[in-house]
Short mmCIF file of C-alpha atoms in Angstrom, two decimals:
data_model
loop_
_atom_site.label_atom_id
_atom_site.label_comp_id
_atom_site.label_asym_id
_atom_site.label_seq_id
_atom_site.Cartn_x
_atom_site.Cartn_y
_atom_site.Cartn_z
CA UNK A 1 20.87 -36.59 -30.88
CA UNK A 2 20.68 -33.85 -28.37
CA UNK A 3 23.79 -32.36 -26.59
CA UNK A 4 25.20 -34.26 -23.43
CA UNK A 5 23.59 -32.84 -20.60
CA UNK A 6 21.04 -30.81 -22.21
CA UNK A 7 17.40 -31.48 -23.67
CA UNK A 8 15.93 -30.31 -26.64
CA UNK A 9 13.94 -27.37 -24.86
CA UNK A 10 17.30 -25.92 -22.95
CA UNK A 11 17.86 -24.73 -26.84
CA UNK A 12 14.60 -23.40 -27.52
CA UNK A 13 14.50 -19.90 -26.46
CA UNK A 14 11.64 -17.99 -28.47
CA UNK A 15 8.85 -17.04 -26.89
CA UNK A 16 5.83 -19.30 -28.19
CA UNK A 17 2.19 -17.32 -28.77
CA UNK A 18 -1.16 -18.82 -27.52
CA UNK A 19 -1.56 -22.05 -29.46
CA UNK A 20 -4.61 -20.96 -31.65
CA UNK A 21 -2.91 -17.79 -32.58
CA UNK A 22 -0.29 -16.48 -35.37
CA UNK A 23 2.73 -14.35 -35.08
CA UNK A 24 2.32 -11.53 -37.38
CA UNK A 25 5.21 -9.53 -39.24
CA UNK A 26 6.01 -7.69 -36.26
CA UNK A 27 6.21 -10.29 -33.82
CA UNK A 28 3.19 -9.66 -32.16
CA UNK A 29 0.27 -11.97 -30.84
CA UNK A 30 -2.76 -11.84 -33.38
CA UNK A 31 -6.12 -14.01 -32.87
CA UNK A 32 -6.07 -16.94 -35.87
CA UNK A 33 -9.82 -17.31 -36.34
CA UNK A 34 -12.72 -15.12 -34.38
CA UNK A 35 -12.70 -12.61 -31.80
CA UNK A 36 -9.91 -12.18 -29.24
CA UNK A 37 -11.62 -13.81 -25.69
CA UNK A 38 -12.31 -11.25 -23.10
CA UNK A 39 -9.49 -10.00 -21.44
CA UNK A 40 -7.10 -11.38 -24.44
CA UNK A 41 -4.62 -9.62 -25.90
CA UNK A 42 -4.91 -7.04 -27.91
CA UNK A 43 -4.02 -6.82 -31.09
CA UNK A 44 -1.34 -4.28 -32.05
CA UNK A 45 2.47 -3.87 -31.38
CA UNK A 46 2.29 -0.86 -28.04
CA UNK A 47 -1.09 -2.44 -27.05
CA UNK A 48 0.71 -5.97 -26.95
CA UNK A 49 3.41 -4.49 -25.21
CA UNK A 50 1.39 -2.83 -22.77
CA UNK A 51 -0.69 -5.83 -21.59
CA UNK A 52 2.48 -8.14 -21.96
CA UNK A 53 3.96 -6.04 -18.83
CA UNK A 54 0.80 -5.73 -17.11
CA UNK A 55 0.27 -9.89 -17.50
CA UNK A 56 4.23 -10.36 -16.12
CA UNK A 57 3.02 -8.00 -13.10
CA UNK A 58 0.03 -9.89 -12.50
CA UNK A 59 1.93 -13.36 -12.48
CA UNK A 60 4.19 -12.03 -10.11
CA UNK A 61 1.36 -10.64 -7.74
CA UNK A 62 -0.06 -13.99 -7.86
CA UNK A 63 3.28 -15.65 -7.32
CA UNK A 64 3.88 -13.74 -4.10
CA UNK A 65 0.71 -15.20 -2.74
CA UNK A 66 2.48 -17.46 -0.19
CA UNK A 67 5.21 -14.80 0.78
CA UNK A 68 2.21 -12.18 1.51
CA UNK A 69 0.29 -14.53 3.64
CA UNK A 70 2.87 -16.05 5.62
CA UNK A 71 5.43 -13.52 5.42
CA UNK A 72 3.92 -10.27 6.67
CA UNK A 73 2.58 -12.77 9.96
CA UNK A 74 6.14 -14.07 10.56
CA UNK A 75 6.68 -11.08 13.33
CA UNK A 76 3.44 -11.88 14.91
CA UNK A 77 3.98 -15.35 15.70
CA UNK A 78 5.33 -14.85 19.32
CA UNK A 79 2.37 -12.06 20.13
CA UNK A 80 0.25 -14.51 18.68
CA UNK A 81 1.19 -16.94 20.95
CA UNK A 82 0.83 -14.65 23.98
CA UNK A 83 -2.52 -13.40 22.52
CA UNK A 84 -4.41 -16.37 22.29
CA UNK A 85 -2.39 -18.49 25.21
CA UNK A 86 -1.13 -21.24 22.99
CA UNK A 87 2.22 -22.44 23.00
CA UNK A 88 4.55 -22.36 19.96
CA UNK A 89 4.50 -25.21 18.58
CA UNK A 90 0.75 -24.89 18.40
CA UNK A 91 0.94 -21.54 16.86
CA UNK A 92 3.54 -22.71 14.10
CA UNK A 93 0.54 -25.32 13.15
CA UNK A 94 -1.19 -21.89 11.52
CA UNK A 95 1.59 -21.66 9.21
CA UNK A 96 1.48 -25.65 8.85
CA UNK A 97 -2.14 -24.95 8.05
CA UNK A 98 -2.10 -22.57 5.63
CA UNK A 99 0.74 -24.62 3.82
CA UNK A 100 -1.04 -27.42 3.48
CA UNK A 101 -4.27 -25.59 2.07
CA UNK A 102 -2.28 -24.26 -0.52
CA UNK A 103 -0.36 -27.93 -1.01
CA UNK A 104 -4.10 -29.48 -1.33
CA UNK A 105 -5.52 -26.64 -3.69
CA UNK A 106 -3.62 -26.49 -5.90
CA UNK A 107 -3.64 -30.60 -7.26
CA UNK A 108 -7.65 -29.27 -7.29
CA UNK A 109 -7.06 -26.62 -8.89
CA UNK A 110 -4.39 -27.16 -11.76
CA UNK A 111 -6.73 -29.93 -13.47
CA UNK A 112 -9.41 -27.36 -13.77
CA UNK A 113 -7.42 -25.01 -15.17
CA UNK A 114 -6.40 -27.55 -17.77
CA UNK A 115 -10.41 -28.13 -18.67
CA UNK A 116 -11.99 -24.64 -18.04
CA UNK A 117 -9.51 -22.37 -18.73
CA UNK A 118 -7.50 -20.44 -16.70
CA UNK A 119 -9.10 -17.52 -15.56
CA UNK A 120 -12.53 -18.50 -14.04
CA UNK A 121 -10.83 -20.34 -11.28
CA UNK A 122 -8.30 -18.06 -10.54
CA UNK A 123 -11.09 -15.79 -9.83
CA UNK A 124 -13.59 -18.09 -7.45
CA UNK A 125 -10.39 -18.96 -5.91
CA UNK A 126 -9.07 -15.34 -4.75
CA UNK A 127 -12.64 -14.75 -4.06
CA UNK A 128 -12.62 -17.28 -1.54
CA UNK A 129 -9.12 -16.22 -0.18
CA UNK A 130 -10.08 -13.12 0.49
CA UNK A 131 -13.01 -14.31 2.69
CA UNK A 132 -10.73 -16.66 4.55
CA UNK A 133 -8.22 -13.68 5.30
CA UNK A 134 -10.95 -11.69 6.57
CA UNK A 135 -11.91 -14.57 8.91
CA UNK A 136 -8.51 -14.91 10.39
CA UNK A 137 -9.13 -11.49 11.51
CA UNK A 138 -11.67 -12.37 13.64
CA UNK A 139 -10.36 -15.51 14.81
CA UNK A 140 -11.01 -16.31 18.61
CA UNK A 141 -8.68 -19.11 19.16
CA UNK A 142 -5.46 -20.86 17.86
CA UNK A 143 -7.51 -23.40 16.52
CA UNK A 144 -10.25 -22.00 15.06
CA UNK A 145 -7.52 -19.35 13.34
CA UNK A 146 -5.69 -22.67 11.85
CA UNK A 147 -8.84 -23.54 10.35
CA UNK A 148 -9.44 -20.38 8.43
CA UNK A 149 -5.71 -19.95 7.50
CA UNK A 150 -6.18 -23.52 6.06
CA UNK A 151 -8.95 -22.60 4.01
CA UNK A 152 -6.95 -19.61 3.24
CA UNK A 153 -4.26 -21.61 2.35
CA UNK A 154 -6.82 -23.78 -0.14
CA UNK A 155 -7.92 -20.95 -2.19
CA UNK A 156 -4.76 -19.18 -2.27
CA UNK A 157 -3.42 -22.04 -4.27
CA UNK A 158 -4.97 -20.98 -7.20
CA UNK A 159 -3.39 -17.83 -8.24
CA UNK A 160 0.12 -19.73 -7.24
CA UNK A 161 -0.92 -23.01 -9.57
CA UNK A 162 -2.21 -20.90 -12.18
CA UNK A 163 0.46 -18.50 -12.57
CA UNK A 164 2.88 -21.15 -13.20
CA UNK A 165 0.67 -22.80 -16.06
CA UNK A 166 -0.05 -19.21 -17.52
CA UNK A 167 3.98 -19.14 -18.25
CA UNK A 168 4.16 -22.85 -19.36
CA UNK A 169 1.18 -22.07 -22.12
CA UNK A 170 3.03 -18.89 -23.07
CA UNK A 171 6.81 -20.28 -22.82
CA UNK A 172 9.05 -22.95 -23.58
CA UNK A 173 12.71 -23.92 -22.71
CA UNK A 174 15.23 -21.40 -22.05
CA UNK A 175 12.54 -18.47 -22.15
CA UNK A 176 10.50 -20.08 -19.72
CA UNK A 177 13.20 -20.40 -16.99
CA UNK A 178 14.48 -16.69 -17.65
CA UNK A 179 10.85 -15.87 -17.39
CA UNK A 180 10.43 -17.73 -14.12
CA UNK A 181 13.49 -15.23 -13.12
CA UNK A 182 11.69 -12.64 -14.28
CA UNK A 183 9.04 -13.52 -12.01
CA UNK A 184 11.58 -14.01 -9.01
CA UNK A 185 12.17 -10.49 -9.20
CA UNK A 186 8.33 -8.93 -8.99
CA UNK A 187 7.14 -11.59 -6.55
CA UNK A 188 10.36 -11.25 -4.57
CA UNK A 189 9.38 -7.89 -3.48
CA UNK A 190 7.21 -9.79 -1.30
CA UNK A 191 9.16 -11.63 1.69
CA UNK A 192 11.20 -8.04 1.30
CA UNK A 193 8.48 -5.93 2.02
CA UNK A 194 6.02 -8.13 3.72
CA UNK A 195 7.93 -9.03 7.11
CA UNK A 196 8.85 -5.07 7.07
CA UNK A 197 5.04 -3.96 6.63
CA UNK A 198 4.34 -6.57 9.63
CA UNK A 199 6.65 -5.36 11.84
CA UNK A 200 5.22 -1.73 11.45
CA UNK A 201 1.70 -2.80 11.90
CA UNK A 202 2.42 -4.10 14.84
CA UNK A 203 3.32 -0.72 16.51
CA UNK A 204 0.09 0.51 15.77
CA UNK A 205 -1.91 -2.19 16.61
CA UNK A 206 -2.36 -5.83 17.26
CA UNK A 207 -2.00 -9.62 14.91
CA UNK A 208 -5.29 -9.40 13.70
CA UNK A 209 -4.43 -6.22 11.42
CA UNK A 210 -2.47 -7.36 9.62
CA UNK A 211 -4.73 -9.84 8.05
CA UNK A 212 -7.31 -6.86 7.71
CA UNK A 213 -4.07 -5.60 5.70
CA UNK A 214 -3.77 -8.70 3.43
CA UNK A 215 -7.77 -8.70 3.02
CA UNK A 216 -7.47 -5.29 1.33
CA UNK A 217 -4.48 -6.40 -0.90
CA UNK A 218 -6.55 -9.78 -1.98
CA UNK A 219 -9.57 -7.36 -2.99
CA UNK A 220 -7.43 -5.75 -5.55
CA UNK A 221 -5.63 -8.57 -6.97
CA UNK A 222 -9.05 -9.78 -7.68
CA UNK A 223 -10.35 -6.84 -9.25
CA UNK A 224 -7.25 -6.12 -11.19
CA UNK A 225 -6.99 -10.14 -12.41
CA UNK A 226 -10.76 -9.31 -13.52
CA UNK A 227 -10.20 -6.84 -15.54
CA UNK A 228 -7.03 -7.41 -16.69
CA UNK A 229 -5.64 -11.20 -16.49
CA UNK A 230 -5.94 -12.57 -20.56
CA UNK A 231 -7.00 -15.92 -21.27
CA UNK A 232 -4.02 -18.12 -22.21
CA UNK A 233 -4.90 -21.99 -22.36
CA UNK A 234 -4.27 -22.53 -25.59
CA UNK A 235 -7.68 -22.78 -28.11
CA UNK A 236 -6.26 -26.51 -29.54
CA UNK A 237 -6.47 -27.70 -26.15
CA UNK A 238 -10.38 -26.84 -25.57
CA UNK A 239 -11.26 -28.51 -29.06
CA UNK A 240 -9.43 -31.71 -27.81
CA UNK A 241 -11.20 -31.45 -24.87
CA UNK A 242 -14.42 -30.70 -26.40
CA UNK A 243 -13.70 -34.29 -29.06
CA UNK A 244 -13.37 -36.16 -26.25
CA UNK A 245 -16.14 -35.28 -24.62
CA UNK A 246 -18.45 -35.87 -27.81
CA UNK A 247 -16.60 -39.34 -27.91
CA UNK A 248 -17.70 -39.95 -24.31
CA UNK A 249 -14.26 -39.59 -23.06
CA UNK A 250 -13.11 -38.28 -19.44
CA UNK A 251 -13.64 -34.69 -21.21
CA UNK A 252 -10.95 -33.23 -19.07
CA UNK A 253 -13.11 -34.34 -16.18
CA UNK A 254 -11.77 -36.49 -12.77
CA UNK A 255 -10.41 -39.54 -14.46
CA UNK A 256 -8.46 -37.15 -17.25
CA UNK A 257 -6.99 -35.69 -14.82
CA UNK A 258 -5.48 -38.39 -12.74
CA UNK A 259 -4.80 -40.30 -15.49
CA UNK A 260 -2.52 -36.86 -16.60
CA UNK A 261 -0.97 -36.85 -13.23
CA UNK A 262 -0.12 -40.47 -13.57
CA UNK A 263 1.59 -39.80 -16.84
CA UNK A 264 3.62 -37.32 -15.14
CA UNK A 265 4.51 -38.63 -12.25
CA UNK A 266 5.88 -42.03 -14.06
CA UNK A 267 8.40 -40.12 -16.07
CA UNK A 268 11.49 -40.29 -13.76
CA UNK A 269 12.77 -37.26 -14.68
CA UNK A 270 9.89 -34.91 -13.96
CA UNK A 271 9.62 -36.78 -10.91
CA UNK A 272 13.18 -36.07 -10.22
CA UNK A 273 12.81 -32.58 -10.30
CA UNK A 274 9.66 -32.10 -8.79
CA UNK A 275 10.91 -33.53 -5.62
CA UNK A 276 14.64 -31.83 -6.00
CA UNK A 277 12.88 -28.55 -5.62
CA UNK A 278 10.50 -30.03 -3.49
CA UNK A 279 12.65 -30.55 -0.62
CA UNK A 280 14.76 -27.34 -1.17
CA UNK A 281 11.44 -26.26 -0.17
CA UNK A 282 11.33 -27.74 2.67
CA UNK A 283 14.83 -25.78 3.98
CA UNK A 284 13.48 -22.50 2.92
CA UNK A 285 10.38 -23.18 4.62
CA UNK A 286 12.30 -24.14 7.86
CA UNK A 287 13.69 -21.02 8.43
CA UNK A 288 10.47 -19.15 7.81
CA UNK A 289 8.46 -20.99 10.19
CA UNK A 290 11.39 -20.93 12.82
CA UNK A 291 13.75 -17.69 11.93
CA UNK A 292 10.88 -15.44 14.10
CA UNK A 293 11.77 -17.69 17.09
CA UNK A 294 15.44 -17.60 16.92
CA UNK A 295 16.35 -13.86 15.59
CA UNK A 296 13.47 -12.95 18.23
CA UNK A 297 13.73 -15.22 21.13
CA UNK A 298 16.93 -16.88 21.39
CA UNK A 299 19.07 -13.86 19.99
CA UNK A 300 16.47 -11.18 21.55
CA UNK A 301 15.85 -8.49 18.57
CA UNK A 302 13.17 -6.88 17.76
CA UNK A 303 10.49 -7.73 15.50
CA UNK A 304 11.36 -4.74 13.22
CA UNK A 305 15.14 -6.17 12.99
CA UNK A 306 14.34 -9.56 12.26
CA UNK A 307 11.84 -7.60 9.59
CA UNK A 308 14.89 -6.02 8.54
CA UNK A 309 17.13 -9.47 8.15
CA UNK A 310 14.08 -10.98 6.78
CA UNK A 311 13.96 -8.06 4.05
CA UNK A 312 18.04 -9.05 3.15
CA UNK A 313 17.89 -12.38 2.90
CA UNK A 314 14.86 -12.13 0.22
CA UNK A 315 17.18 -9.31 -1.49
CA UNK A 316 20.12 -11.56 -1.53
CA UNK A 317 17.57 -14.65 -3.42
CA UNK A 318 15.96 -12.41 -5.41
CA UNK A 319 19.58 -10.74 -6.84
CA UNK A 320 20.66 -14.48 -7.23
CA UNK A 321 17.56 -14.81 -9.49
CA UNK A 322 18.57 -12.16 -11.90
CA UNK A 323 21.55 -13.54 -12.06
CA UNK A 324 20.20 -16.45 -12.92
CA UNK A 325 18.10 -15.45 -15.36
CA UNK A 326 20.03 -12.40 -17.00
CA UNK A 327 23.45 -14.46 -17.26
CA UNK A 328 23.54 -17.65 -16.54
CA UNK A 329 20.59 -19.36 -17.98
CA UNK A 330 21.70 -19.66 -22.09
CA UNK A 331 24.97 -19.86 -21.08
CA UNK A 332 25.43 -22.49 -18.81
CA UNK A 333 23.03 -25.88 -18.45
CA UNK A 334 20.70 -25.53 -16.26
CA UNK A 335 21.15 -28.75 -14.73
CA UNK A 336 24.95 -27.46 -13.78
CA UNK A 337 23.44 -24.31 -12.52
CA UNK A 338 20.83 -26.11 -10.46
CA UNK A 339 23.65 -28.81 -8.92
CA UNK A 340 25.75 -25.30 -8.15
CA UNK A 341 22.65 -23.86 -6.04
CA UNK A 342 22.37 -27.61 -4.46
CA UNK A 343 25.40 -27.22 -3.74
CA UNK A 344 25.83 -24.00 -2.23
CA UNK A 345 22.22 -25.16 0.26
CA UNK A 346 24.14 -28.06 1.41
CA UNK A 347 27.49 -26.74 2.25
CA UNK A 348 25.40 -23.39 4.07
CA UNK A 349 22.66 -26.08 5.93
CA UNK A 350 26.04 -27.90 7.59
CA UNK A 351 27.62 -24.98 8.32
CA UNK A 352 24.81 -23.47 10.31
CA UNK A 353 24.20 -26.62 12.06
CA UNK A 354 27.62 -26.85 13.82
CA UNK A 355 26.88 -22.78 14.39
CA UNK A 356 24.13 -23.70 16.76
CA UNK A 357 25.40 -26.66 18.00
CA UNK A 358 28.56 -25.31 19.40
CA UNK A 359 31.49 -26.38 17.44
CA UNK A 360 32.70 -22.86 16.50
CA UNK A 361 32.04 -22.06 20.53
CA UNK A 362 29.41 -18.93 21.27
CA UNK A 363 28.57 -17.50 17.94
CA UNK A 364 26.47 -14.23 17.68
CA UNK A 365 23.53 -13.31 15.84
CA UNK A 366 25.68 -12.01 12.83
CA UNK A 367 27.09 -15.15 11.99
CA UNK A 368 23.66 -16.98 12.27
CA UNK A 369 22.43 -14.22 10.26
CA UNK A 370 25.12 -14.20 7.69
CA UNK A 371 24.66 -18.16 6.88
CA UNK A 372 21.39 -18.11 6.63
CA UNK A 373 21.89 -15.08 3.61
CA UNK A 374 23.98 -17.17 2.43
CA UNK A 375 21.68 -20.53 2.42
CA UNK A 376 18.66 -17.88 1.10
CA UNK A 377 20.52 -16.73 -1.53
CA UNK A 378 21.44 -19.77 -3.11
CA UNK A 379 17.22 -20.28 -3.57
CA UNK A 380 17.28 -18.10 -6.34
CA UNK A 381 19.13 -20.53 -8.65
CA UNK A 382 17.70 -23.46 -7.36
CA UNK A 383 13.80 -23.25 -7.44
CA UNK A 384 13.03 -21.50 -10.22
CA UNK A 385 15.40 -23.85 -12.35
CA UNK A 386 13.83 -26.70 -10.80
CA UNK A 387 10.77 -25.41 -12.08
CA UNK A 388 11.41 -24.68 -15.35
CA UNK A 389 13.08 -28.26 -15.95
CA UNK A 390 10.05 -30.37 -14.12
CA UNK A 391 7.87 -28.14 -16.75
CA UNK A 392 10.05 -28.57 -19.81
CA UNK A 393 8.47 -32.28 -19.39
CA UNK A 394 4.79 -31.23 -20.79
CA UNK A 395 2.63 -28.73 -22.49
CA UNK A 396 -0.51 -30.75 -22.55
CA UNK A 397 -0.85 -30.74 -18.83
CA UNK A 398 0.56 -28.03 -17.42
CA UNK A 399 -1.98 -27.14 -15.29
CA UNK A 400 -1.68 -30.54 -13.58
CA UNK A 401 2.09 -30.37 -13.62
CA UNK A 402 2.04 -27.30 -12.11
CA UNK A 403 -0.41 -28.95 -9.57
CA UNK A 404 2.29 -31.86 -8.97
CA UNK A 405 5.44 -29.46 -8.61
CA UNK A 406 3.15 -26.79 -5.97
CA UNK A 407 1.24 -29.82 -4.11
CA UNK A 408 4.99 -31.85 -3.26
CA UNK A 409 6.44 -28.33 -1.99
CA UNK A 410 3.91 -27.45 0.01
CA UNK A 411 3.38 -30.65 1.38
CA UNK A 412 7.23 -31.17 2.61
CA UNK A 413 7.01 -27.56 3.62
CA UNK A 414 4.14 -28.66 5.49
CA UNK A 415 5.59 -31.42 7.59
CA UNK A 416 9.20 -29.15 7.79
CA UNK A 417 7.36 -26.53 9.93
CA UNK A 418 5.89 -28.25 13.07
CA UNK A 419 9.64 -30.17 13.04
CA UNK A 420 11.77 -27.15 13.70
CA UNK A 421 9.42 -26.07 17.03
CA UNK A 422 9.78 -30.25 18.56
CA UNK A 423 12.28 -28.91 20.99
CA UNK A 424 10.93 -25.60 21.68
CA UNK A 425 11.76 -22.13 20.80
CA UNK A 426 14.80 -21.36 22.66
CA UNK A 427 16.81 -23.80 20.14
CA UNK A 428 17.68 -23.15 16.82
CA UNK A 429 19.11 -27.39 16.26
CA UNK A 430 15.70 -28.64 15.00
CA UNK A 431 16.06 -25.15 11.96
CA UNK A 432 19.41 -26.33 11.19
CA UNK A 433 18.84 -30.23 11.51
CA UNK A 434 15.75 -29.78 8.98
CA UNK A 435 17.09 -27.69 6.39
CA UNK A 436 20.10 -30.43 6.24
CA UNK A 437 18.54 -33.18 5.94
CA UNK A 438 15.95 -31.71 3.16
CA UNK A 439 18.87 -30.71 1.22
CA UNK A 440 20.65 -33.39 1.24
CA UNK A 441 17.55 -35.41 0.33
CA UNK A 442 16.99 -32.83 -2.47
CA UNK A 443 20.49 -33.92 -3.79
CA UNK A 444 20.09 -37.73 -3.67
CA UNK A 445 16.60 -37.13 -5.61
CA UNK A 446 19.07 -34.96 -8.02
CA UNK A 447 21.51 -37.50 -8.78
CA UNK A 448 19.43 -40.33 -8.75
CA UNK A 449 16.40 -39.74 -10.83
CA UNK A 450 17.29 -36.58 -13.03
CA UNK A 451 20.81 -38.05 -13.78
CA UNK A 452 22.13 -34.92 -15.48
CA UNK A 453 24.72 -36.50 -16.88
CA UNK A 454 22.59 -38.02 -19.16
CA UNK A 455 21.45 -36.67 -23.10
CA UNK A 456 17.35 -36.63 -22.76
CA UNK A 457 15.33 -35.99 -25.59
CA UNK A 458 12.07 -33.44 -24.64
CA UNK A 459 8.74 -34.91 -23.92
CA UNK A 460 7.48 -32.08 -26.04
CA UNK A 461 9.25 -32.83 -29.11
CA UNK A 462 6.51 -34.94 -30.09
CA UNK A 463 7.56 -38.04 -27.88
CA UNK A 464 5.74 -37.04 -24.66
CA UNK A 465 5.23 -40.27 -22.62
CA UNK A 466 6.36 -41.76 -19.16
CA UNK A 467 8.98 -43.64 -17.85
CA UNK A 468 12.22 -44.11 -18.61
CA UNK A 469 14.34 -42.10 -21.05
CA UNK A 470 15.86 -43.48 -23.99
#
């Protein structure tokens, strides 16, 4: 019987090779039957070392997808808004746009991975998002620039969908959520760097280069996921697929795949997770789409200082993710560490609400700014953890889990961003009023359908099914 509070996988902390493969004597990856697949690993113990880096910097490029195309616009909204006449609202519905691409792209995308591996998709889809970013550039309205960020938005999806199944076919339990840490780190260089980069391009020129900027980093994450990226869905899972198909079965095809997704998404507990983090989400995404507004309009700094308080907040969640991976995760349950950053959202969320709506009198923009560090912070040990637990759930499908957890975030993050601009941009309630009410919604989806309290056996353990736990 598995320890109160903890499942089966929160125990498990070696890293698992490529189903298909052996570990030889010296702990590296070697190919069980025929040639390694183009852009595998290598065999030997530097060369495996070598390429195991390279693949953890690759995941991370792809995970900072969203941050690079969202974040290095965020100083450009108001000019933006002057540029092509719109008003705010209207030019928040480009981040809503791009959002929900990526929310849509990636439930296509994660099936496919599941049947056809993951690297051909990850490619056609950064193809395409490169295109789309070079559109934007050339964008002659508001609406016609939504459109393109949303197709942006729908190829984007795949290097964020993918990245997260690459670590669920190459990781289990404990590993998995210190590698998710891991990842924290390289893709949080992102929202530091990105808003900063923004803000400097915008000296020298107008909006439109800095998508001429993120066309030129797209075009090398391709080339360098070309040449580099291994193949990692496991080889038992394309000669199941490959049985079915000779049976006449689904064959990984449509049906599989929703019938996966059902499988999932009846198992309370992955469920429970998936829209915990979902709605934490939906507070981080609040005060992306409306922190250029308030630092910029309503507290009147610059775009290169609210570049610069952009840049600290992502240092404060991406130190908070080391933490969490480097000391707390194997030492403490994850489910306690994940109620702590809850917690922590919650308390921060209030705070900043009675900030803005006068019950501490005036406040400045250093107390604004110092709550919402706070609030940021506290990310780092609540969405990767989220993650890792909603994940711990399968093996079989974790392209379309990954699909499930990306497709709910983005989604909530989607309808979070037009809310915060209802009342204009010389407020900052509607920031604070969203990011409490997603947090606390996060929490009741916490207690009531993870129940941590609880001992669950792993889906993975060979019991995987849906519903309830025993």
């Amino acid at each position: 019987m598995p320890e109160r509070g903890r499942t089966a996988q929160d125990r498990t902390t070696p890293q698992h090779p490529v189903n298909g493969a052996r570990t030889g004597p010296s702990g590296t990856v070697e190919a069980a039957a025929g040639p390694v697949p183009a852009g595998g690993f290598p065999a030997g113990r530097s060369a495996a070392r070598r390429t195991g880096l390279l693949v953890t910097f690759l995941l991370g490029a792809l995970t900072a997808t969203p941050p690079l195309a969202m974040d290095m616009y965020l100083p450009s909204l108001p000019a933006v808004t002057a540029s092509l006449h719109a008003p705010a609202a209207t030019v928040q519905l480009t981040l809503t746009g791009c959002l929900a691409g990526m929310a849509l792209g990636q439930l296509l995308v994660g099936p496919m991975s599941d049947r056809w591996g993951r690297r051909r998709p990850l490619l056609v889809g950064l193809v395409v998002y490169v295109v789309a970013t070079a559109l934007c550039a050339v964008a002659p309205s508001v609406e016609v620039l939504i459109a393109f960020r949303l197709l942006q938005g729908l190829a984007g999806a795949a290097g964020i969908v993918i990245s997260r199944a690459v670590v669920r076919d190459l990781y289990d339990g404990v590993a998995m959520a210190r590698f998710f840490s891991t990842l924290m780190l390289i893709s949080g260089v992102a929202p530091i760097v990105a808003p900063l980069i923004g803000g400097q391009i915008l000296r020298v020129t107008d909006w439109r280069g800095v998508f001429v900027l993120l066309t030129v980093v797209g075009i090398a994450l391709t080339a360098l996921v070309a040449l580099r990226l291994p193949e990692t869905l496991p080889s038992a899972a394309d000669r199941a697929g490959a049985e079915r198909g000779a049976r006449g079965g689904p064959g990984g095809g449509v049906g599989e795949a929703l019938r996966s997704m059902r499988v999932l998404l009846a198992d309370r507990v992955f469920s429970g997770y998936t829209f915990t983090g979902s709605f934490a989400f939906a507070a981080l995404f609040a005060y992306v789409a409306a922190s250029p507004f308030v630092v910029q309009e309503i507290y009147g700094a610059s775009p290169q200082t609210f570049s610069l308080l952009f840049g600290v907040n992502s240092v404060g969640l991406m130190i908070v993710g080391q933490i969490n991976g480097k000391i707390l995760v194997g030492r403490v349950s994850l489910d306690k560490v994940l109620a702590t950053g809850l917690t922590v959202v919650t308390l921060a969320a209030a705070v900043l609400l009675m900030m803005v709506t006068g019950v501490f009198g005036e406040v400045g923009l250093a107390a604004v700014a110092a709550t919402l560090f706070v609030l940021m912070s506290a990310m780092g040990i609540t969405l990767p953890n989220t993650q890792a637990l909603a994940l711990m759930r399968t093996r079989r499908h974790a392209g379309s889990a990954s699909a499930l957890l990306g497709t709910s975030s983005f989604l909530i993050g989607a309808v979070a961003s037009p809310l915060v601009g209802v009342a204009g941009e010389h407020t900052a309630v509607p920031m604070a009023v969203v990011q409490l009410a997603a947090a606390l919604v996060a929490v009741v989806f916490f207690v009531t359908l993870c129940r941590p309290w609880h001992a669950r056996p792993g889906l993975e353990s060979g019991t995987e099914r849906s519903g309830e736990d025993s």
